[in-house]
Tab-separated table of C-alpha atoms in Angstrom:
chain	number	residue	atom	x	y	z
A	2	MET	CA	-9.006	29.450	-2.197
A	3	SER	CA	-9.304	26.425	0.024
A	4	GLU	CA	-7.374	26.358	3.282
A	5	PHE	CA	-6.461	22.743	2.493
A	6	SER	CA	-3.806	21.314	0.179
A	7	ILE	CA	-5.400	17.889	0.325
A	8	GLU	CA	-9.077	17.033	0.938
A	9	PHE	CA	-10.757	13.674	1.332
A	10	LYS	CA	-14.450	13.623	0.456
A	11	ASP	CA	-16.503	10.571	1.450
A	12	LEU	CA	-13.388	8.484	0.809
A	13	SER	CA	-13.753	4.742	1.265
A	14	LYS	CA	-11.494	1.898	0.236
A	15	LEU	CA	-12.440	-1.757	0.342
A	16	TYR	CA	-10.232	-4.740	-0.424
A	17	GLY	CA	-12.709	-7.559	-0.967
A	18	GLN	CA	-14.913	-7.553	2.127
A	19	ALA	CA	-12.387	-5.647	4.271
A	20	THR	CA	-12.928	-1.929	4.763
A	21	ILE	CA	-9.528	-0.230	4.905
A	22	LEU	CA	-10.725	3.392	4.774
A	23	ASN	CA	-14.212	4.167	5.974
A	24	ASN	CA	-15.930	7.313	4.662
A	25	LEU	CA	-13.178	9.823	5.426
A	26	ASN	CA	-14.012	13.529	5.285
A	27	PHE	CA	-11.231	15.889	6.262
A	28	GLY	CA	-8.560	18.198	4.876
A	29	ILE	CA	-4.823	18.653	5.356
A	30	HIS	CA	-3.933	22.291	6.004
A	31	LYS	CA	-1.923	24.176	3.429
A	32	ASN	CA	1.606	25.249	4.453
A	33	LYS	CA	1.487	23.255	7.693
A	34	ILE	CA	3.129	20.099	9.016
A	35	THR	CA	0.483	17.423	9.528
A	36	THR	CA	1.252	14.029	10.987
A	37	ILE	CA	-0.999	11.059	10.418
A	38	LEU	CA	-0.740	8.896	13.510
A	39	GLY	CA	-2.182	5.542	14.369
A	40	PHE	CA	-1.484	1.957	15.288
A	41	SER	CA	-0.374	-0.546	12.636
A	42	GLY	CA	-3.238	-1.449	10.302
A	43	ALA	CA	-5.084	1.828	10.892
A	44	GLY	CA	-5.009	2.668	7.158
A	45	LYS	CA	-2.248	5.327	7.201
A	46	THR	CA	-0.203	3.913	4.323
A	47	THR	CA	-3.329	3.274	2.241
A	48	LEU	CA	-4.319	6.899	2.814
A	49	MET	CA	-0.887	8.057	1.603
A	50	LYS	CA	-1.197	5.885	-1.501
A	51	HIS	CA	-4.512	7.628	-2.222
A	52	ILE	CA	-2.860	11.041	-1.918
A	53	LEU	CA	-0.281	9.970	-4.515
A	54	GLY	CA	-2.849	8.332	-6.779
A	55	LEU	CA	-1.070	4.981	-6.454
A	56	THR	CA	-4.329	3.469	-5.196
A	57	MET	CA	-7.794	4.535	-6.335
A	58	PRO	CA	-10.735	4.892	-3.937
A	59	THR	CA	-13.655	2.486	-3.986
A	60	SER	CA	-15.850	5.557	-3.517
A	61	GLY	CA	-15.353	9.254	-2.818
A	62	ASP	CA	-12.718	11.725	-3.993
A	63	VAL	CA	-9.193	12.815	-3.165
A	64	ILE	CA	-8.712	16.500	-3.990
A	65	VAL	CA	-5.067	17.592	-4.153
A	66	LEU	CA	-4.273	21.263	-4.843
A	67	GLY	CA	-7.825	21.626	-6.159
A	68	THR	CA	-7.684	18.638	-8.523
A	69	ALA	CA	-9.621	15.386	-8.004
A	70	ILE	CA	-6.693	13.102	-8.708
A	71	ASN	CA	-8.789	9.954	-8.800
A	72	LYS	CA	-10.455	11.382	-11.922
A	73	LEU	CA	-7.234	12.027	-13.848
A	74	ASP	CA	-6.176	9.677	-16.635
A	75	GLU	CA	-2.860	7.835	-16.282
A	76	LEU	CA	-0.714	10.347	-18.176
A	77	ALA	CA	-2.222	13.364	-16.420
A	78	LEU	CA	-1.784	11.639	-13.074
A	79	ARG	CA	1.911	10.987	-13.748
A	80	GLU	CA	2.341	14.644	-14.693
A	81	PHE	CA	0.469	15.699	-11.551
A	82	ARG	CA	2.697	13.592	-9.295
A	83	ARG	CA	5.516	16.067	-9.919
A	84	ASN	CA	3.787	18.226	-7.289
A	85	PHE	CA	4.894	15.670	-4.712
A	86	GLY	CA	8.188	14.894	-3.075
A	87	MET	CA	8.464	11.788	-0.990
A	88	VAL	CA	10.831	10.309	1.542
A	89	PHE	CA	10.357	6.569	1.922
A	90	GLN	CA	10.640	4.478	5.053
A	91	TYR	CA	14.052	3.139	4.032
A	92	ALA	CA	14.839	6.030	1.656
A	93	ALA	CA	14.370	3.891	-1.510
A	94	LEU	CA	17.432	5.392	-3.164
A	95	PHE	CA	18.339	3.854	-6.517
A	96	ASP	CA	21.088	1.479	-5.484
A	97	PHE	CA	22.906	1.664	-8.831
A	98	LEU	CA	23.355	5.454	-8.598
A	99	THR	CA	25.505	7.595	-6.299
A	100	SER	CA	23.903	10.117	-3.939
A	101	PHE	CA	24.624	12.832	-6.497
A	102	GLU	CA	23.054	10.834	-9.324
A	103	ASN	CA	20.015	10.003	-7.191
A	104	VAL	CA	19.291	13.689	-6.604
A	105	ALA	CA	20.098	14.560	-10.221
A	106	PHE	CA	17.757	11.816	-11.491
A	107	PRO	CA	14.450	13.758	-11.400
A	108	LEU	CA	16.162	16.872	-12.780
A	109	ARG	CA	17.490	14.928	-15.772
A	110	GLU	CA	14.109	13.268	-16.337
A	111	PHE	CA	11.861	16.295	-16.040
A	112	THR	CA	13.784	19.520	-16.610
A	113	LYS	CA	15.774	20.997	-19.457
A	114	MET	CA	18.609	22.048	-17.147
A	115	ASN	CA	22.121	21.568	-18.519
A	116	GLU	CA	24.706	19.497	-16.632
A	117	GLU	CA	26.325	22.555	-15.057
A	118	GLN	CA	22.973	23.778	-13.695
A	119	ILE	CA	22.127	20.277	-12.471
A	120	LYS	CA	25.469	20.000	-10.701
A	121	ASP	CA	24.949	23.347	-8.936
A	122	LYS	CA	21.420	22.482	-7.849
A	123	VAL	CA	22.273	18.960	-6.673
A	124	LEU	CA	25.296	20.068	-4.654
A	125	ASN	CA	23.219	22.864	-3.079
A	126	LEU	CA	20.463	20.426	-2.151
A	127	LEU	CA	22.908	17.904	-0.725
A	128	ASP	CA	24.647	20.644	1.226
A	129	SER	CA	21.306	21.860	2.600
A	130	VAL	CA	20.608	18.404	4.055
A	131	GLY	CA	24.132	18.061	5.449
A	132	ILE	CA	25.669	15.673	2.918
A	133	SER	CA	29.345	16.367	2.251
A	134	LEU	CA	30.904	16.538	-1.204
A	135	GLU	CA	32.764	13.305	-0.513
A	136	ALA	CA	29.539	11.470	0.467
A	137	ALA	CA	27.809	12.855	-2.634
A	138	TYR	CA	29.790	10.483	-4.810
A	139	ARG	CA	29.180	7.377	-2.716
A	140	LEU	CA	26.641	4.662	-3.469
A	141	PRO	CA	23.655	4.283	-1.099
A	142	SER	CA	25.119	1.020	0.224
A	143	GLU	CA	28.111	3.038	1.500
A	144	LEU	CA	25.945	5.479	3.502
A	145	SER	CA	24.481	5.208	6.999
A	146	GLY	CA	20.699	5.009	7.488
A	147	GLY	CA	20.477	8.675	8.500
A	148	MET	CA	22.534	9.809	5.507
A	149	ARG	CA	20.321	7.816	3.149
A	150	LYS	CA	17.230	9.540	4.569
A	151	ARG	CA	18.892	12.904	4.012
A	152	VAL	CA	19.774	12.061	0.416
A	153	GLY	CA	16.166	10.846	0.000
A	154	LEU	CA	14.948	14.202	1.280
A	155	ALA	CA	17.257	16.074	-1.128
A	156	ARG	CA	15.920	13.933	-4.005
A	157	GLY	CA	12.346	14.618	-2.931
A	158	LEU	CA	13.033	18.355	-2.963
A	159	ALA	CA	14.747	18.411	-6.360
A	160	LEU	CA	11.681	19.403	-8.361
A	161	ASP	CA	10.482	22.027	-5.821
A	162	PRO	CA	7.341	20.114	-4.840
A	163	HIS	CA	4.267	21.685	-3.242
A	164	ILE	CA	3.594	18.701	-1.011
A	165	MET	CA	6.250	16.688	0.788
A	166	LEU	CA	5.294	13.244	2.069
A	167	TYR	CA	7.265	11.268	4.616
A	168	ASP	CA	6.488	7.597	5.193
A	169	GLU	CA	7.800	6.599	8.630
A	170	PRO	CA	10.893	8.734	8.008
A	171	THR	CA	12.738	7.727	11.168
A	172	SER	CA	12.173	3.965	11.106
A	173	GLY	CA	15.305	2.116	12.132
A	174	LEU	CA	17.186	5.231	13.278
A	175	ASP	CA	18.675	5.828	16.715
A	176	PRO	CA	17.045	8.559	18.890
A	177	ILE	CA	19.696	11.199	18.141
A	178	THR	CA	19.546	10.659	14.379
A	179	THR	CA	15.742	10.580	14.629
A	180	HIS	CA	15.719	14.105	16.060
A	181	MET	CA	18.299	15.265	13.524
A	182	VAL	CA	16.068	14.009	10.716
A	183	TYR	CA	12.990	15.668	12.267
A	184	ASP	CA	14.928	18.945	12.693
A	185	LEU	CA	15.891	18.728	9.051
A	186	MET	CA	12.281	18.064	8.001
A	187	ARG	CA	11.093	21.046	10.016
A	188	ASP	CA	13.835	23.324	8.609
A	189	THR	CA	13.049	22.123	5.092
A	190	HIS	CA	9.392	22.914	5.648
A	191	TYR	CA	9.933	26.456	6.907
A	192	ASN	CA	12.599	27.192	4.267
A	193	ASN	CA	10.115	26.327	1.513
A	194	VAL	CA	6.822	27.454	2.978
A	195	HIS	CA	7.020	30.843	1.262
A	196	HIS	CA	6.301	29.234	-2.130
A	197	GLY	CA	3.523	27.021	-0.777
A	198	PHE	CA	4.723	23.873	0.916
A	199	THR	CA	2.749	21.314	2.859
A	200	SER	CA	4.386	18.491	4.796
A	201	VAL	CA	2.561	15.246	5.547
A	202	ILE	CA	4.234	12.732	7.836
A	203	ILE	CA	3.139	9.188	8.556
A	204	SER	CA	4.498	8.123	11.879
A	205	HIS	CA	4.187	5.996	14.993
A	206	ASP	CA	6.481	8.286	16.957
A	207	ILE	CA	4.179	10.208	19.292
A	208	HIS	CA	6.929	12.215	21.024
A	209	ALA	CA	8.482	13.551	17.812
A	210	THR	CA	4.994	14.190	16.406
A	211	LEU	CA	4.012	16.360	19.363
A	212	LYS	CA	7.265	18.303	19.084
A	213	TYR	CA	7.408	18.926	15.343
A	214	SER	CA	3.841	18.915	13.952
A	215	ASP	CA	1.257	21.663	13.548
A	216	TYR	CA	-1.692	19.276	13.151
A	217	ILE	CA	-2.298	15.640	14.014
A	218	VAL	CA	-4.719	13.241	12.350
A	219	PHE	CA	-5.256	10.161	14.490
A	220	MET	CA	-6.594	7.120	12.640
A	221	GLU	CA	-7.969	3.844	13.867
A	222	LYS	CA	-9.577	1.025	11.861
A	223	GLY	CA	-9.826	3.157	8.719
A	224	GLN	CA	-11.500	6.100	10.403
A	225	VAL	CA	-10.288	9.441	11.692
A	226	VAL	CA	-10.622	9.472	15.460
A	227	GLU	CA	-9.322	13.034	15.909
A	228	HIS	CA	-7.995	15.796	13.678
A	229	LEU	CA	-6.648	18.580	15.862
A	230	ASP	CA	-3.835	21.048	16.276
A	231	VAL	CA	-1.088	19.772	18.570
A	232	GLU	CA	-2.153	21.658	21.724
A	233	SER	CA	-5.758	20.469	21.433
A	234	PHE	CA	-4.535	16.948	20.677
A	235	LYS	CA	-2.545	16.859	23.917
A	236	LYS	CA	-5.729	17.730	25.833
A	237	SER	CA	-7.988	15.293	23.980
A	238	ALA	CA	-10.205	13.238	26.289
A	239	ASN	CA	-10.640	10.487	23.685
A	240	PRO	CA	-9.657	7.226	25.455
A	241	VAL	CA	-7.827	5.817	22.396
A	242	ILE	CA	-5.691	8.939	22.173
A	243	ARG	CA	-5.095	9.029	25.903
A	244	ARG	CA	-3.843	5.440	25.633
A	245	PHE	CA	-1.542	6.382	22.730
A	246	LEU	CA	-0.247	9.456	24.586
A	247	GLU	CA	0.573	7.400	27.633
A	248	LEU	CA	2.772	4.953	25.677
B	2	MET	CA	-13.780	-41.820	-0.876
B	3	ARG	CA	-16.195	-39.367	-2.497
B	4	ASP	CA	-14.752	-36.544	-0.396
B	5	MET	CA	-11.279	-37.408	-1.598
B	6	VAL	CA	-12.347	-37.343	-5.254
B	7	GLU	CA	-14.145	-34.032	-4.742
B	8	LYS	CA	-11.065	-32.604	-3.057
B	9	ARG	CA	-8.842	-33.676	-5.944
B	10	ILE	CA	-11.206	-32.198	-8.517
B	11	GLU	CA	-11.311	-28.981	-6.475
B	12	ASN	CA	-7.495	-28.858	-6.318
B	13	LEU	CA	-7.259	-29.489	-10.050
B	14	GLY	CA	-9.815	-26.732	-10.711
B	15	ASN	CA	-7.882	-24.321	-8.508
B	16	SER	CA	-4.624	-25.129	-10.305
B	17	VAL	CA	-6.252	-24.493	-13.687
B	18	LEU	CA	-7.693	-21.202	-12.423
B	19	ASP	CA	-4.290	-20.152	-11.057
B	20	LEU	CA	-2.669	-20.988	-14.381
B	21	LEU	CA	-5.286	-19.000	-16.319
B	22	ASN	CA	-4.938	-16.056	-13.917
B	23	GLY	CA	-1.175	-16.142	-14.346
B	24	LEU	CA	-1.497	-16.259	-18.138
B	25	GLY	CA	-3.938	-13.352	-18.101
B	26	ASP	CA	-1.642	-11.352	-15.864
B	27	PHE	CA	1.361	-12.115	-18.075
B	28	THR	CA	-0.536	-11.185	-21.254
B	29	ASN	CA	-1.677	-7.938	-19.664
B	30	PHE	CA	1.947	-7.159	-18.736
B	31	ALA	CA	3.144	-7.947	-22.265
B	32	ILE	CA	0.483	-5.687	-23.811
B	33	ARG	CA	1.257	-2.832	-21.424
B	34	THR	CA	4.986	-3.011	-22.056
B	35	MET	CA	4.331	-3.123	-25.808
B	36	PHE	CA	2.169	0.007	-25.485
B	37	TRP	CA	4.874	1.871	-23.544
B	38	THR	CA	7.564	0.850	-26.035
B	39	PHE	CA	6.098	3.201	-28.630
B	40	ARG	CA	5.430	6.160	-26.350
B	41	PRO	CA	7.978	8.897	-25.618
B	42	PRO	CA	10.300	9.508	-23.893
B	43	TYR	CA	12.624	7.099	-25.687
B	44	ARG	CA	15.519	6.231	-23.398
B	45	PHE	CA	18.230	5.134	-25.835
B	46	LYS	CA	20.967	5.257	-23.193
B	47	LEU	CA	19.137	2.625	-21.126
B	48	LEU	CA	18.579	0.535	-24.261
B	49	PHE	CA	22.289	0.602	-25.147
B	50	GLU	CA	23.185	-0.329	-21.579
B	51	GLN	CA	20.935	-3.375	-21.866
B	52	ILE	CA	22.314	-4.336	-25.277
B	53	TYR	CA	25.779	-4.140	-23.725
B	54	PHE	CA	24.709	-6.272	-20.747
B	55	ILE	CA	22.705	-8.852	-22.686
B	56	GLY	CA	24.707	-8.874	-25.913
B	57	ASN	CA	28.299	-7.896	-25.308
B	58	LYS	CA	28.603	-9.526	-21.901
B	59	SER	CA	27.240	-12.819	-23.286
B	60	VAL	CA	29.713	-13.064	-26.164
B	61	PHE	CA	32.327	-15.053	-24.245
B	62	ILE	CA	29.898	-17.720	-23.050
B	63	ILE	CA	28.360	-17.876	-26.536
B	64	PHE	CA	31.859	-18.300	-27.972
B	65	LEU	CA	32.552	-21.239	-25.644
B	66	THR	CA	29.158	-22.892	-26.150
B	67	SER	CA	29.137	-22.497	-29.922
B	68	SER	CA	32.689	-23.659	-30.613
B	69	PHE	CA	32.172	-26.852	-28.626
B	70	THR	CA	28.652	-27.404	-30.015
B	71	GLY	CA	29.967	-27.196	-33.596
B	72	ALA	CA	32.944	-29.408	-32.816
B	73	VAL	CA	30.983	-32.083	-30.934
B	74	PHE	CA	28.197	-32.142	-33.514
B	75	ALA	CA	30.729	-32.597	-36.328
B	76	TYR	CA	32.202	-35.565	-34.471
B	77	GLN	CA	28.812	-37.160	-33.814
B	78	ILE	CA	27.642	-36.728	-37.401
B	79	TYR	CA	30.924	-38.156	-38.679
B	80	VAL	CA	30.359	-41.413	-36.810
B	81	GLY	CA	26.981	-41.931	-38.503
B	82	MET	CA	27.890	-40.592	-41.929
B	83	LYS	CA	31.053	-42.637	-42.195
B	84	VAL	CA	28.956	-45.816	-42.145
B	85	ILE	CA	27.168	-44.782	-45.340
B	86	ASN	CA	30.293	-43.217	-46.795
B	87	ALA	CA	28.806	-39.710	-46.753
B	88	ASP	CA	31.267	-38.017	-44.428
B	89	SER	CA	31.828	-35.177	-46.913
B	90	PHE	CA	28.324	-33.968	-46.022
B	91	ILE	CA	29.314	-33.128	-42.449
B	92	GLY	CA	29.866	-29.447	-43.318
B	93	PRO	CA	26.398	-28.703	-44.701
B	94	LEU	CA	24.652	-30.874	-42.126
B	95	VAL	CA	26.288	-29.141	-39.195
B	96	THR	CA	25.826	-25.682	-40.702
B	97	ILE	CA	22.155	-26.187	-41.546
B	98	ALA	CA	21.492	-27.572	-38.072
B	99	LEU	CA	23.314	-24.627	-36.540
B	100	ALA	CA	21.463	-22.063	-38.656
B	101	LYS	CA	17.993	-23.478	-38.011
B	102	GLU	CA	18.224	-24.900	-34.469
B	103	LEU	CA	21.597	-25.215	-32.820
B	104	ALA	CA	22.405	-21.505	-32.868
B	105	PRO	CA	19.095	-19.884	-31.804
B	106	VAL	CA	18.033	-22.458	-29.195
B	107	PRO	CA	21.259	-22.694	-27.134
B	108	SER	CA	21.732	-18.924	-27.493
B	109	GLY	CA	18.218	-18.518	-26.109
B	110	LEU	CA	18.939	-20.908	-23.244
B	111	VAL	CA	22.168	-19.082	-22.394
B	112	VAL	CA	20.448	-15.683	-22.411
B	113	ALA	CA	17.469	-17.034	-20.428
B	114	GLY	CA	19.857	-18.359	-17.798
B	115	ARG	CA	22.241	-15.425	-17.633
B	116	CYS	CA	20.123	-12.377	-18.462
B	117	GLY	CA	16.581	-13.514	-17.588
B	118	ALA	CA	17.812	-14.209	-14.068
B	119	GLY	CA	19.616	-10.858	-13.969
B	120	MET	CA	16.515	-8.950	-15.072
B	121	ALA	CA	14.279	-10.619	-12.484
B	122	ALA	CA	16.842	-10.129	-9.708
B	123	GLN	CA	17.456	-6.442	-10.496
B	124	ILE	CA	13.796	-5.511	-10.840
B	125	GLY	CA	12.734	-7.746	-7.945
B	126	THR	CA	15.269	-6.123	-5.628
B	127	MET	CA	14.050	-2.685	-6.699
B	128	LYS	CA	10.484	-3.780	-5.983
B	129	VAL	CA	11.124	-5.012	-2.440
B	130	THR	CA	13.228	-1.957	-1.558
B	131	GLU	CA	10.515	0.473	-2.779
B	132	GLN	CA	12.719	1.803	-5.596
B	133	ILE	CA	9.936	1.069	-8.086
B	134	ASP	CA	7.485	2.994	-5.886
B	135	ALA	CA	9.985	5.858	-5.888
B	136	LEU	CA	9.964	5.873	-9.701
B	137	GLU	CA	6.168	5.856	-9.789
B	138	VAL	CA	5.891	8.667	-7.227
B	139	MET	CA	8.175	10.774	-9.427
B	140	GLY	CA	5.717	10.213	-12.265
B	141	ILE	CA	7.945	7.796	-14.186
B	142	ASN	CA	6.289	4.721	-15.633
B	143	SER	CA	8.261	1.836	-14.159
B	144	TYR	CA	7.305	-0.498	-17.020
B	145	GLN	CA	8.629	1.987	-19.528
B	146	TYR	CA	11.774	2.752	-17.542
B	147	LEU	CA	12.712	-0.762	-16.416
B	148	ALA	CA	10.952	-3.337	-18.600
B	149	VAL	CA	10.987	-1.757	-22.070
B	150	PRO	CA	14.797	-1.300	-22.404
B	151	ARG	CA	15.393	-4.847	-21.163
B	152	ILE	CA	12.810	-6.404	-23.490
B	153	LEU	CA	14.080	-4.421	-26.484
B	154	GLY	CA	17.678	-5.132	-25.512
B	155	ALA	CA	17.027	-8.882	-25.440
B	156	THR	CA	15.001	-8.760	-28.680
B	157	LEU	CA	17.810	-6.971	-30.530
B	158	SER	CA	20.745	-8.813	-28.936
B	159	LEU	CA	19.670	-12.419	-29.281
B	160	PRO	CA	19.636	-12.510	-33.124
B	161	LEU	CA	23.163	-11.051	-33.079
B	162	LEU	CA	24.310	-13.592	-30.510
B	163	SER	CA	22.695	-16.333	-32.593
B	164	ALA	CA	24.565	-15.135	-35.694
B	165	ILE	CA	27.823	-15.196	-33.707
B	166	PHE	CA	26.930	-18.690	-32.479
B	167	LEU	CA	26.414	-19.803	-36.084
B	168	MET	CA	29.762	-18.447	-37.255
B	169	ILE	CA	31.803	-19.737	-34.327
B	170	GLY	CA	29.956	-23.072	-34.381
B	171	TYR	CA	30.753	-23.396	-38.073
B	172	GLY	CA	34.387	-22.624	-37.244
B	173	GLY	CA	34.408	-25.356	-34.591
B	174	SER	CA	32.987	-27.916	-36.993
B	175	TRP	CA	35.443	-26.844	-39.689
B	176	VAL	CA	38.411	-27.364	-37.366
B	177	ILE	CA	37.228	-30.848	-36.404
B	178	GLY	CA	36.112	-31.767	-39.941
B	179	THR	CA	39.214	-30.641	-41.830
B	180	GLN	CA	41.999	-30.820	-39.249
B	181	VAL	CA	40.986	-33.830	-37.165
B	182	LEU	CA	38.734	-35.931	-39.388
B	183	GLN	CA	40.808	-35.092	-42.492
B	184	ILE	CA	37.904	-34.055	-44.735
B	185	ASP	CA	39.157	-31.988	-47.632
B	186	ASP	CA	38.792	-28.254	-46.964
B	187	ILE	CA	37.391	-27.455	-50.427
B	188	THR	CA	34.850	-30.283	-50.167
B	189	PHE	CA	33.788	-29.151	-46.703
B	190	THR	CA	33.231	-25.503	-47.626
B	191	SER	CA	31.844	-25.976	-51.151
B	192	LYS	CA	29.223	-28.428	-49.919
B	193	VAL	CA	28.148	-25.853	-47.338
B	194	SER	CA	27.601	-23.207	-50.013
B	195	ASP	CA	25.793	-25.761	-52.215
B	196	PHE	CA	23.231	-26.714	-49.598
B	197	MET	CA	22.783	-23.606	-47.438
B	198	GLU	CA	19.906	-21.247	-48.292
B	199	LEU	CA	19.143	-17.772	-47.051
B	200	GLY	CA	15.797	-18.992	-45.696
B	201	MET	CA	17.607	-21.307	-43.282
B	202	VAL	CA	19.558	-18.420	-41.807
B	203	ALA	CA	16.394	-16.314	-41.733
B	204	GLU	CA	14.597	-19.080	-39.819
B	205	GLY	CA	17.261	-19.020	-37.117
B	206	ILE	CA	17.287	-15.227	-36.903
B	207	ILE	CA	13.480	-15.044	-36.639
B	208	LYS	CA	13.501	-17.678	-33.908
B	209	ALA	CA	16.233	-15.866	-31.978
B	210	THR	CA	14.311	-12.582	-32.200
B	211	VAL	CA	11.139	-14.196	-30.838
B	212	PHE	CA	13.100	-15.954	-28.071
B	213	GLY	CA	14.779	-12.669	-27.124
B	214	TYR	CA	11.444	-10.903	-26.835
B	215	LEU	CA	9.911	-13.691	-24.738
B	216	ILE	CA	12.945	-13.991	-22.438
B	217	GLY	CA	12.823	-10.217	-21.882
B	218	VAL	CA	9.106	-10.210	-21.100
B	219	ILE	CA	9.370	-13.246	-18.788
B	220	GLY	CA	12.432	-11.922	-16.932
B	221	THR	CA	10.956	-8.477	-16.318
B	222	TYR	CA	7.497	-9.870	-15.488
B	223	GLN	CA	8.963	-12.171	-12.842
B	224	GLY	CA	10.856	-9.197	-11.407
B	225	PHE	CA	7.744	-7.043	-11.176
B	226	ARG	CA	5.705	-9.735	-9.437
B	227	VAL	CA	8.280	-10.312	-6.687
B	228	THR	CA	6.842	-9.942	-3.201
B	229	GLY	CA	8.396	-10.204	0.234
B	230	GLY	CA	12.141	-9.884	0.707
B	231	ALA	CA	15.236	-11.776	-0.381
B	232	GLU	CA	13.317	-15.056	-0.561
B	233	GLY	CA	10.860	-13.493	-3.005
B	234	VAL	CA	13.708	-12.199	-5.172
B	235	GLY	CA	15.277	-15.680	-5.227
B	236	LYS	CA	11.971	-17.254	-6.181
B	237	GLY	CA	11.371	-14.686	-8.946
B	238	THR	CA	14.863	-15.229	-10.330
B	239	ASN	CA	14.373	-18.979	-10.341
B	240	MET	CA	10.989	-18.662	-12.076
B	241	ALA	CA	12.477	-16.356	-14.721
B	242	VAL	CA	15.130	-18.955	-15.617
B	243	VAL	CA	12.791	-21.947	-15.539
B	244	TRP	CA	9.989	-20.322	-17.535
B	245	GLY	CA	12.453	-18.660	-19.908
B	246	MET	CA	14.059	-21.989	-20.797
B	247	ILE	CA	10.765	-23.887	-21.049
B	248	THR	CA	9.351	-21.165	-23.269
B	249	VAL	CA	12.353	-21.270	-25.616
B	250	LEU	CA	11.991	-25.027	-26.071
B	251	VAL	CA	8.201	-25.067	-26.476
B	252	VAL	CA	8.010	-22.025	-28.741
B	253	ASP	CA	10.843	-23.474	-30.839
B	254	PHE	CA	8.633	-26.434	-31.712
B	255	PHE	CA	5.741	-24.247	-32.883
B	256	LEU	CA	7.999	-21.807	-34.726
B	257	THR	CA	9.728	-24.675	-36.531
B	258	SER	CA	6.360	-26.074	-37.661
B	259	PHE	CA	5.280	-22.646	-38.877
B	260	LEU	CA	8.509	-21.347	-40.423
B	261	THR	CA	9.283	-24.564	-42.275
B	262	LYS	CA	6.044	-24.070	-44.204
B	263	ILE	CA	6.600	-20.444	-45.148
B	264	LEU	CA	10.382	-20.177	-45.699
């Protein structure tokens, strides 16, 4: 068994003449929290889209849970995506559904659970991320930014995914809410790790990354500059990383 | 001078290429949505919601448009027909015009304006707020979930709206013809049944069905190609209305030429 949940093999992505990802070869450790760090335009979001199979590589492979997802056909890929949960930058909750309905959505689409079972599971998930019963029946437009992220996390967890992806999960949040969201992400990770759970975070936030991650992948101009555990990362002599750490 | 001519030719070439690219993209979208229409899962609840939104919610505006269209057309025809002493033919003339043209085309324009805009705005907003990405990440085909129910809803609703338009429009012309212009009721109605044929009604229904499909595809396509933020949504909504209406009018011409020969 591989020690990695996700592996990139000779992965390159070109848009026209521009190289967005340049021959990446690394793996994301199973059951760990890995943060992909880097300045804007480093290729972080493109890398995440490759993990999800939303973008296909120009060359190379993306191996997720032992499957080369760039070689799956469309239907198999859609089926495979149920291994993922994702929290979007601005939560991306369906604005025509309440918090409850948002979390129930994947359960209604993909499971044969009856309404009573769905209700139990949704209320448990919402409770686990700190959403009250009253807030469960509000529309996303009636929730604060932090609450929306929490509902997004509950929705991402609904189908018991093996890999949880977070795209800039604390964008636009105040420092206190940022740490609450990170605490919640860490708790979620360790509550689920027993059944195989890998967390991948895309972030700019160096301080939160150092506090909450197990591994850090630092990207610049489509290449991996460093891929280290947090303690080694802090001691890295790489000038780009030193500059980032001193921000 | 030569530079200017070259520049104009280059601009013209680029415009043609853009148009062809857009057409190719639109055709690709239409084929993909058609493909996903016939694949499970079939989401009937979403389809009924769209039929309610496109059909039921348009009934009032169709009622207003059709009653006045029938009434005004009866008046206008009366002025001309009176000169040649053929005012008793107002009934069949108005009804035939309604069945073949005046019901499906205005119904199409109303739906293009009201629902085409709504489709583009809803889907466009979902696109710029990453809700469509969220669907895709869950493994749900966004074309199948968002576009197919709207396209089918428009395709099924517009013929019904057109039929309502025909009936209410006929009612409007009847009120003006018999109550205001004093044409005998029996003459008015019997002439309608003498001259109307099933093929005329079928022509209108076929046209409305085609318009419904095209309005649905255009509205959802414009929603899916929205980029940027609120400005992009506004632009997409505007394009959905403009192209929806132009398409109804242009396709009506070709359908009339074709259907007149076969029906």
